[in-house]
PDB file of C-alpha atoms in Angstrom:
ATOM      1  CA  MET U   1       9.903  11.626  16.069  1.00 88.00           C
ATOM      2  CA  ILE U   2       9.011  13.664  13.355  1.00 95.00           C
ATOM      3  CA  ALA U   3       5.045  15.004  13.291  1.00 96.00           C
ATOM      4  CA  VAL U   4       3.801  16.184   9.749  1.00 97.00           C
ATOM      5  CA  ASP U   5      -0.155  17.969   9.334  1.00 97.00           C
ATOM      6  CA  HIS U   6      -2.110  18.549   7.039  1.00 97.00           C
ATOM      7  CA  LEU U   7       0.980  20.179   4.746  1.00 97.00           C
ATOM      8  CA  VAL U   8       0.926  22.083   1.723  1.00 97.00           C
ATOM      9  CA  LYS U   9       2.754  23.686  -0.567  1.00 97.00           C
ATOM     10  CA  HIS U  10       2.819  25.387  -4.189  1.00 95.00           C
ATOM     11  CA  PHE U  11       4.507  25.825  -6.669  1.00 91.00           C
ATOM     12  CA  ASN U  12       4.043  28.192  -9.694  1.00 89.00           C
ATOM     13  CA  GLY U  13       0.174  27.680  -8.838  1.00 87.00           C
ATOM     14  CA  GLN U  14       0.568  23.815  -8.624  1.00 92.00           C
ATOM     15  CA  ARG U  15      -0.012  22.283  -5.356  1.00 95.00           C
ATOM     16  CA  VAL U  16       2.707  19.352  -5.458  1.00 96.00           C
ATOM     17  CA  LEU U  17       2.002  18.456  -1.986  1.00 97.00           C
ATOM     18  CA  ASP U  18      -1.493  18.321  -1.128  1.00 97.00           C
ATOM     19  CA  ASP U  19      -2.829  17.546   2.747  1.00 96.00           C
ATOM     20  CA  VAL U  20      -0.035  15.656   3.839  1.00 97.00           C
ATOM     21  CA  SER U  21       0.666  14.099   6.975  1.00 97.00           C
ATOM     22  CA  LEU U  22       2.327  11.342   8.533  1.00 97.00           C
ATOM     23  CA  ARG U  23       4.249   9.991  11.210  1.00 96.00           C
ATOM     24  CA  VAL U  24       7.385   8.845  12.242  1.00 96.00           C
ATOM     25  CA  GLU U  25       8.259   7.490  15.923  1.00 94.00           C
ATOM     26  CA  ALA U  26      11.462   7.614  17.019  1.00 92.00           C
ATOM     27  CA  SER U  27      13.897   4.311  16.422  1.00 93.00           C
ATOM     28  CA  GLN U  28      11.710   3.725  13.573  1.00 95.00           C
ATOM     29  CA  SER U  29      12.189   3.897   9.839  1.00 94.00           C
ATOM     30  CA  VAL U  30       9.531   4.567   7.284  1.00 96.00           C
ATOM     31  CA  VAL U  31      10.201   4.309   3.480  1.00 96.00           C
ATOM     32  CA  LEU U  32       8.213   7.205   0.720  1.00 96.00           C
ATOM     33  CA  LEU U  33       7.099   5.639  -2.643  1.00 96.00           C
ATOM     34  CA  GLY U  34       5.691   6.720  -5.325  1.00 94.00           C
ATOM     35  CA  PRO U  35       6.486   7.716  -9.358  1.00 93.00           C
ATOM     36  CA  SER U  36       8.277  10.754  -9.763  1.00 90.00           C
ATOM     37  CA  GLY U  37       6.145  14.456  -9.287  1.00 91.00           C
ATOM     38  CA  SER U  38       4.260  12.465  -6.814  1.00 94.00           C
ATOM     39  CA  GLY U  39       6.021  14.713  -3.840  1.00 95.00           C
ATOM     40  CA  LYS U  40       8.507  12.628  -2.306  1.00 95.00           C
ATOM     41  CA  SER U  41      11.230  14.701  -2.283  1.00 94.00           C
ATOM     42  CA  THR U  42       9.673  18.650  -1.700  1.00 96.00           C
ATOM     43  CA  LEU U  43       7.994  16.572   1.463  1.00 97.00           C
ATOM     44  CA  LEU U  44      11.628  15.796   2.589  1.00 95.00           C
ATOM     45  CA  ARG U  45      12.477  19.670   1.470  1.00 95.00           C
ATOM     46  CA  CYS U  46      10.065  21.019   3.247  1.00 96.00           C
ATOM     47  CA  ILE U  47      10.315  18.539   6.769  1.00 96.00           C
ATOM     48  CA  ASN U  48      13.998  20.164   7.085  1.00 94.00           C
ATOM     49  CA  GLN U  49      13.182  23.979   5.629  1.00 93.00           C
ATOM     50  CA  LEU U  50      15.283  23.840   2.305  1.00 92.00           C
ATOM     51  CA  ASP U  51      11.441  24.609   1.078  1.00 93.00           C
ATOM     52  CA  SER U  52       8.389  26.479   2.802  1.00 92.00           C
ATOM     53  CA  PRO U  53       5.248  25.370   2.486  1.00 95.00           C
ATOM     54  CA  ASP U  54       2.086  27.402   2.577  1.00 95.00           C
ATOM     55  CA  ALA U  55       0.414  25.016   5.666  1.00 97.00           C
ATOM     56  CA  GLY U  56       0.233  22.846   7.437  1.00 97.00           C
ATOM     57  CA  ARG U  57       2.928  22.286  10.609  1.00 97.00           C
ATOM     58  CA  ILE U  58       6.212  19.882  11.214  1.00 97.00           C
ATOM     59  CA  THR U  59       7.602  18.744  14.725  1.00 95.00           C
ATOM     60  CA  VAL U  60      10.760  16.813  15.251  1.00 94.00           C
ATOM     61  CA  GLY U  61      12.130  16.483  18.217  1.00 89.00           C
ATOM     62  CA  ASP U  62      11.312  19.451  20.265  1.00 90.00           C
ATOM     63  CA  ILE U  63      11.116  21.767  17.318  1.00 94.00           C
ATOM     64  CA  ASP U  64       7.415  22.305  16.163  1.00 94.00           C
ATOM     65  CA  ILE U  65       7.079  24.928  13.212  1.00 95.00           C
ATOM     66  CA  ASP U  66       3.515  26.681  12.019  1.00 96.00           C
ATOM     67  CA  CYS U  67       4.279  26.508   8.626  1.00 94.00           C
ATOM     68  CA  SER U  68       1.275  29.182   7.944  1.00 91.00           C
ATOM     69  CA  ARG U  69       3.774  32.105   9.701  1.00 91.00           C
ATOM     70  CA  PRO U  70       6.946  33.094   8.466  1.00 90.00           C
ATOM     71  CA  VAL U  71      10.062  30.864   9.972  1.00 91.00           C
ATOM     72  CA  HIS U  72      12.505  32.582  12.091  1.00 92.00           C
ATOM     73  CA  ARG U  73      16.292  31.644  10.501  1.00 91.00           C
ATOM     74  CA  GLU U  74      17.054  30.266  14.011  1.00 93.00           C
ATOM     75  CA  LEU U  75      14.425  28.103  14.462  1.00 92.00           C
ATOM     76  CA  GLN U  76      14.982  26.854  10.698  1.00 92.00           C
ATOM     77  CA  ARG U  77      18.591  26.532  11.692  1.00 90.00           C
ATOM     78  CA  ARG U  78      17.883  24.657  15.125  1.00 92.00           C
ATOM     79  CA  LEU U  79      15.777  21.987  13.337  1.00 92.00           C
ATOM     80  CA  ARG U  80      18.334  21.532  10.974  1.00 91.00           C
ATOM     81  CA  LEU U  81      20.675  20.343  13.251  1.00 90.00           C
ATOM     82  CA  ARG U  82      18.137  17.205  14.787  1.00 91.00           C
ATOM     83  CA  ALA U  83      17.015  16.186  10.355  1.00 93.00           C
ATOM     84  CA  GLY U  84      20.745  14.997   9.260  1.00 92.00           C
ATOM     85  CA  MET U  85      19.779  15.413   5.076  1.00 93.00           C
ATOM     86  CA  VAL U  86      21.408  12.829   3.104  1.00 93.00           C
ATOM     87  CA  PHE U  87      20.712  13.573  -0.080  1.00 89.00           C
ATOM     88  CA  GLN U  88      20.914  12.138  -4.153  1.00 85.00           C
ATOM     89  CA  GLN U  89      23.951  13.871  -5.386  1.00 86.00           C
ATOM     90  CA  PHE U  90      26.386  12.945  -2.110  1.00 87.00           C
ATOM     91  CA  ASN U  91      27.331  16.610  -2.319  1.00 89.00           C
ATOM     92  CA  LEU U  92      31.192  15.894  -0.198  1.00 95.00           C
ATOM     93  CA  PHE U  93      33.818  19.113  -0.631  1.00 95.00           C
ATOM     94  CA  PRO U  94      36.178  17.912  -3.065  1.00 96.00           C
ATOM     95  CA  HIS U  95      39.097  18.750  -1.601  1.00 97.00           C
ATOM     96  CA  LEU U  96      38.651  17.353   2.196  1.00 97.00           C
ATOM     97  CA  ASP U  97      39.403  14.250   2.179  1.00 98.00           C
ATOM     98  CA  ALA U  98      36.403  11.389   3.764  1.00 98.00           C
ATOM     99  CA  LEU U  99      37.598  12.207   7.227  1.00 98.00           C
ATOM    100  CA  GLN U 100      37.460  15.983   7.141  1.00 98.00           C
ATOM    101  CA  ASN U 101      34.438  16.121   5.183  1.00 97.00           C
ATOM    102  CA  VAL U 102      32.302  14.614   8.462  1.00 97.00           C
ATOM    103  CA  ALA U 103      34.418  16.230  10.297  1.00 98.00           C
ATOM    104  CA  ALA U 104      33.907  19.165   9.233  1.00 96.00           C
ATOM    105  CA  ALA U 105      30.010  20.318  10.682  1.00 94.00           C
ATOM    106  CA  PRO U 106      30.683  19.447  14.465  1.00 95.00           C
ATOM    107  CA  ILE U 107      33.543  21.868  13.855  1.00 97.00           C
ATOM    108  CA  HIS U 108      32.294  24.258  12.405  1.00 94.00           C
ATOM    109  CA  VAL U 109      28.533  24.536  13.125  1.00 91.00           C
ATOM    110  CA  ARG U 110      28.803  23.109  16.760  1.00 90.00           C
ATOM    111  CA  ASP U 111      32.187  24.326  17.935  1.00 94.00           C
ATOM    112  CA  LEU U 112      33.364  20.760  18.570  1.00 94.00           C
ATOM    113  CA  PRO U 113      37.356  21.085  19.161  1.00 97.00           C
ATOM    114  CA  ARG U 114      38.933  19.489  16.393  1.00 96.00           C
ATOM    115  CA  ALA U 115      40.497  16.426  17.688  1.00 96.00           C
ATOM    116  CA  LYS U 116      37.365  16.014  19.198  1.00 97.00           C
ATOM    117  CA  ALA U 117      35.985  15.710  15.948  1.00 97.00           C
ATOM    118  CA  GLU U 118      38.128  13.131  14.151  1.00 97.00           C
ATOM    119  CA  ALA U 119      38.524  10.784  16.803  1.00 97.00           C
ATOM    120  CA  ASP U 120      34.099  10.770  17.070  1.00 97.00           C
ATOM    121  CA  ALA U 121      34.097  11.602  12.624  1.00 97.00           C
ATOM    122  CA  LEU U 122      36.051   8.210  12.595  1.00 97.00           C
ATOM    123  CA  LEU U 123      33.746   6.097  14.336  1.00 96.00           C
ATOM    124  CA  TRP U 124      31.210   7.125  12.555  1.00 95.00           C
ATOM    125  CA  LEU U 125      33.354   6.690   8.899  1.00 96.00           C
ATOM    126  CA  GLU U 126      34.238   2.668  10.577  1.00 95.00           C
ATOM    127  CA  ARG U 127      30.414   2.508  11.201  1.00 92.00           C
ATOM    128  CA  VAL U 128      29.374   2.666   7.897  1.00 93.00           C
ATOM    129  CA  GLY U 129      32.634   0.895   6.898  1.00 93.00           C
ATOM    130  CA  LEU U 130      35.147   3.296   5.589  1.00 95.00           C
ATOM    131  CA  ALA U 131      37.597   3.810   8.378  1.00 96.00           C
ATOM    132  CA  HIS U 132      40.203   2.824   6.471  1.00 96.00           C
ATOM    133  CA  ARG U 133      39.798   5.062   3.938  1.00 97.00           C
ATOM    134  CA  ALA U 134      39.601   8.194   6.176  1.00 97.00           C
ATOM    135  CA  ARG U 135      42.225  10.381   4.300  1.00 98.00           C
ATOM    136  CA  SER U 136      40.783   8.951   0.820  1.00 98.00           C
ATOM    137  CA  PHE U 137      39.430  12.464  -1.918  1.00 98.00           C
ATOM    138  CA  PRO U 138      36.574  11.975  -3.152  1.00 97.00           C
ATOM    139  CA  SER U 139      37.488  11.484  -6.500  1.00 96.00           C
ATOM    140  CA  GLN U 140      39.551   8.232  -4.699  1.00 97.00           C
ATOM    141  CA  LEU U 141      35.903   6.769  -3.336  1.00 95.00           C
ATOM    142  CA  SER U 142      33.623   5.227  -5.735  1.00 93.00           C
ATOM    143  CA  GLY U 143      29.826   6.490  -5.770  1.00 92.00           C
ATOM    144  CA  GLY U 144      28.904   4.220  -3.326  1.00 91.00           C
ATOM    145  CA  GLN U 145      31.618   5.114  -0.830  1.00 94.00           C
ATOM    146  CA  GLN U 146      31.147   8.373  -1.681  1.00 94.00           C
ATOM    147  CA  GLN U 147      27.071   8.234  -0.416  1.00 92.00           C
ATOM    148  CA  ARG U 148      28.368   6.535   2.812  1.00 93.00           C
ATOM    149  CA  VAL U 149      30.829   9.096   3.695  1.00 96.00           C
ATOM    150  CA  ALA U 150      27.437  11.375   3.317  1.00 95.00           C
ATOM    151  CA  ILE U 151      25.344   9.276   5.510  1.00 95.00           C
ATOM    152  CA  ALA U 152      29.026   9.479   8.309  1.00 95.00           C
ATOM    153  CA  ARG U 153      28.226  13.404   8.183  1.00 95.00           C
ATOM    154  CA  ALA U 154      24.910  13.819   8.376  1.00 95.00           C
ATOM    155  CA  LEU U 155      24.923  10.665  11.572  1.00 94.00           C
ATOM    156  CA  ALA U 156      27.585  13.016  12.809  1.00 95.00           C
ATOM    157  CA  MET U 157      25.786  15.635  13.698  1.00 94.00           C
ATOM    158  CA  ARG U 158      23.903  13.783  15.749  1.00 92.00           C
ATOM    159  CA  PRO U 159      20.618  14.064  14.741  1.00 92.00           C
ATOM    160  CA  ASP U 160      17.045  12.908  16.314  1.00 91.00           C
ATOM    161  CA  VAL U 161      16.370  11.773  12.456  1.00 94.00           C
ATOM    162  CA  LEU U 162      17.846  11.294   8.795  1.00 95.00           C
ATOM    163  CA  LEU U 163      16.239  12.553   6.075  1.00 96.00           C
ATOM    164  CA  LEU U 164      17.420  10.230   3.143  1.00 95.00           C
ATOM    165  CA  ASP U 165      16.570  11.583  -0.735  1.00 94.00           C
ATOM    166  CA  GLU U 166      16.796   8.663  -2.830  1.00 90.00           C
ATOM    167  CA  PRO U 167      20.230   7.639  -1.463  1.00 89.00           C
ATOM    168  CA  THR U 168      21.116   5.002  -4.271  1.00 85.00           C
ATOM    169  CA  SER U 169      19.572   6.316  -7.635  1.00 84.00           C
ATOM    170  CA  ALA U 170      22.914   7.474  -8.365  1.00 77.00           C
ATOM    171  CA  LEU U 171      25.262   4.945  -8.127  1.00 83.00           C
ATOM    172  CA  ASP U 172      24.576   1.737 -10.464  1.00 83.00           C
ATOM    173  CA  PRO U 173      23.198  -1.501  -9.747  1.00 80.00           C
ATOM    174  CA  ALA U 174      26.261  -2.984  -7.929  1.00 78.00           C
ATOM    175  CA  LEU U 175      26.959  -0.165  -6.359  1.00 82.00           C
ATOM    176  CA  ARG U 176      23.184   0.361  -4.794  1.00 84.00           C
ATOM    177  CA  GLY U 177      24.308  -2.513  -2.332  1.00 85.00           C
ATOM    178  CA  GLU U 178      26.791  -1.682   0.204  1.00 85.00           C
ATOM    179  CA  VAL U 179      24.612   1.039   0.775  1.00 88.00           C
ATOM    180  CA  ALA U 180      21.802  -0.663   1.157  1.00 87.00           C
ATOM    181  CA  ASP U 181      23.360  -2.686   3.459  1.00 88.00           C
ATOM    182  CA  VAL U 182      24.283   0.072   5.666  1.00 89.00           C
ATOM    183  CA  LEU U 183      20.503   1.223   5.990  1.00 89.00           C
ATOM    184  CA  ARG U 184      20.219  -2.056   6.991  1.00 87.00           C
ATOM    185  CA  ASP U 185      22.563  -1.479   9.873  1.00 88.00           C
ATOM    186  CA  LEU U 186      21.241   1.831  10.417  1.00 89.00           C
ATOM    187  CA  ALA U 187      17.904   0.904  11.060  1.00 87.00           C
ATOM    188  CA  ASP U 188      18.100  -2.856  12.558  1.00 87.00           C
ATOM    189  CA  GLY U 189      20.533  -0.372  15.747  1.00 87.00           C
ATOM    190  CA  GLY U 190      17.416   2.086  15.417  1.00 88.00           C
ATOM    191  CA  THR U 191      18.287   5.123  13.717  1.00 91.00           C
ATOM    192  CA  THR U 192      15.089   6.777  13.771  1.00 94.00           C
ATOM    193  CA  MET U 193      15.102   7.544   9.014  1.00 95.00           C
ATOM    194  CA  LEU U 194      12.555   9.059   6.814  1.00 97.00           C
ATOM    195  CA  LEU U 195      13.167   7.622   3.412  1.00 95.00           C
ATOM    196  CA  VAL U 196      12.181   8.494  -0.224  1.00 95.00           C
ATOM    197  CA  THR U 197      13.721   6.123  -2.621  1.00 92.00           C
ATOM    198  CA  HIS U 198      12.239   3.845  -5.996  1.00 88.00           C
ATOM    199  CA  ASP U 199      14.123   0.405  -4.632  1.00 87.00           C
ATOM    200  CA  LEU U 200      11.290  -1.557  -3.392  1.00 89.00           C
ATOM    201  CA  ARG U 201      14.396  -4.189  -2.093  1.00 86.00           C
ATOM    202  CA  LEU U 202      15.443  -1.544   0.350  1.00 86.00           C
ATOM    203  CA  ALA U 203      11.665  -0.596   0.779  1.00 89.00           C
ATOM    204  CA  ARG U 204      10.937  -4.352   1.592  1.00 88.00           C
ATOM    205  CA  ASP U 205      13.856  -5.134   3.731  1.00 84.00           C
ATOM    206  CA  GLY U 206      14.458  -2.225   5.819  1.00 80.00           C
ATOM    207  CA  ALA U 207      10.854  -0.356   5.730  1.00 91.00           C
ATOM    208  CA  ASP U 208       8.691  -0.467   9.645  1.00 93.00           C
ATOM    209  CA  VAL U 209       6.163   1.504   7.577  1.00 96.00           C
ATOM    210  CA  VAL U 210       5.817   1.603   3.694  1.00 96.00           C
ATOM    211  CA  LEU U 211       3.983   5.747   2.411  1.00 97.00           C
ATOM    212  CA  VAL U 212       3.110   5.498  -0.896  1.00 97.00           C
ATOM    213  CA  MET U 213       2.612   9.069  -2.437  1.00 97.00           C
ATOM    214  CA  HIS U 214       0.936   9.907  -5.743  1.00 96.00           C
ATOM    215  CA  ALA U 215      -0.498  13.580  -6.644  1.00 95.00           C
ATOM    216  CA  GLY U 216       0.863  15.195  -3.866  1.00 96.00           C
ATOM    217  CA  ARG U 217      -1.075  12.796  -1.049  1.00 97.00           C
ATOM    218  CA  ILE U 218      -0.018   9.852   0.854  1.00 97.00           C
ATOM    219  CA  VAL U 219      -2.945   7.050  -0.924  1.00 97.00           C
ATOM    220  CA  GLU U 220      -1.152   3.755   0.973  1.00 96.00           C
ATOM    221  CA  SER U 221       0.474   3.416   4.281  1.00 96.00           C
ATOM    222  CA  GLY U 222       1.393   0.220   5.852  1.00 95.00           C
ATOM    223  CA  THR U 223       3.934  -2.349   6.927  1.00 94.00           C
ATOM    224  CA  ALA U 224       6.070  -3.114   4.015  1.00 92.00           C
ATOM    225  CA  PRO U 225       4.334  -6.962   3.202  1.00 92.00           C
ATOM    226  CA  SER U 226       1.305  -5.502   3.647  1.00 93.00           C
ATOM    227  CA  VAL U 227       1.647  -2.775   1.049  1.00 94.00           C
ATOM    228  CA  LEU U 228       4.041  -4.496  -1.252  1.00 92.00           C
ATOM    229  CA  ASP U 229       2.558  -7.935  -1.352  1.00 92.00           C
ATOM    230  CA  GLN U 230      -1.148  -7.200  -0.804  1.00 91.00           C
ATOM    231  CA  PRO U 231      -1.200  -3.768  -2.184  1.00 92.00           C
ATOM    232  CA  ARG U 232      -4.490  -1.878  -2.569  1.00 92.00           C
ATOM    233  CA  HIS U 233      -4.240   1.573  -4.908  1.00 93.00           C
ATOM    234  CA  PRO U 234      -3.428   1.146  -7.848  1.00 94.00           C
ATOM    235  CA  VAL U 235      -0.428   3.195  -7.686  1.00 93.00           C
ATOM    236  CA  THR U 236       0.906   1.181  -5.778  1.00 94.00           C
ATOM    237  CA  ARG U 237      -0.271  -1.755  -7.799  1.00 93.00           C
ATOM    238  CA  GLN U 238       1.562  -0.336 -10.740  1.00 92.00           C
ATOM    239  CA  LEU U 239       4.904   0.511  -8.708  1.00 91.00           C
ATOM    240  CA  VAL U 240       4.843  -3.008  -7.403  1.00 89.00           C
ATOM    241  CA  ALA U 241       4.250  -4.579 -11.091  1.00 84.00           C
TER     242      ALA U 241
END
């Protein structure tokens, strides 16, 4: 579960998150839509403590952070263990094969024995349809396959929630579908997700709730059909036009 309450963030004197509040319940898939610069990615980075908000409160599972006070690094580390992050760029280690990329964090962060971590990594690669490419290096994989490895890597840490920042935007149209299929499968399987995307098809097919951001605020929310088929806010109407 994620709870964000009255989150505020400034960059260079500009308020990029303006009193943002939201909830993502367990096993729920929530999609964030909005024009570029609306604050979507910043919101994800603040939830994961990659950026430090100026005010508000963030709760992920049993970790609660008061953003108006300095946050201890150990508390940030514990929060990141509960909130797996998948980035727009794949950020795989080029010198490690797919299996090693997925197993690395469980070995070095969770102190899992290598044999156990690699056995689990193979299962996660199977989950995203890439067990047969376990010994392939990133340079031998397509962009869609690399992103699927990145998703498996995040899942291997067994987070409470998965945060995904534009996971299909760096891919050409032919490869977006394979990543979208994995995300729909995860949503159907009950993985708790907060997903930033411009992909309306992904939002329509894989979201329990759609939130629309504009100028640092959430301006519309509801089920995917209610928001995308009957948009009320002018920004939403522009997005779906």
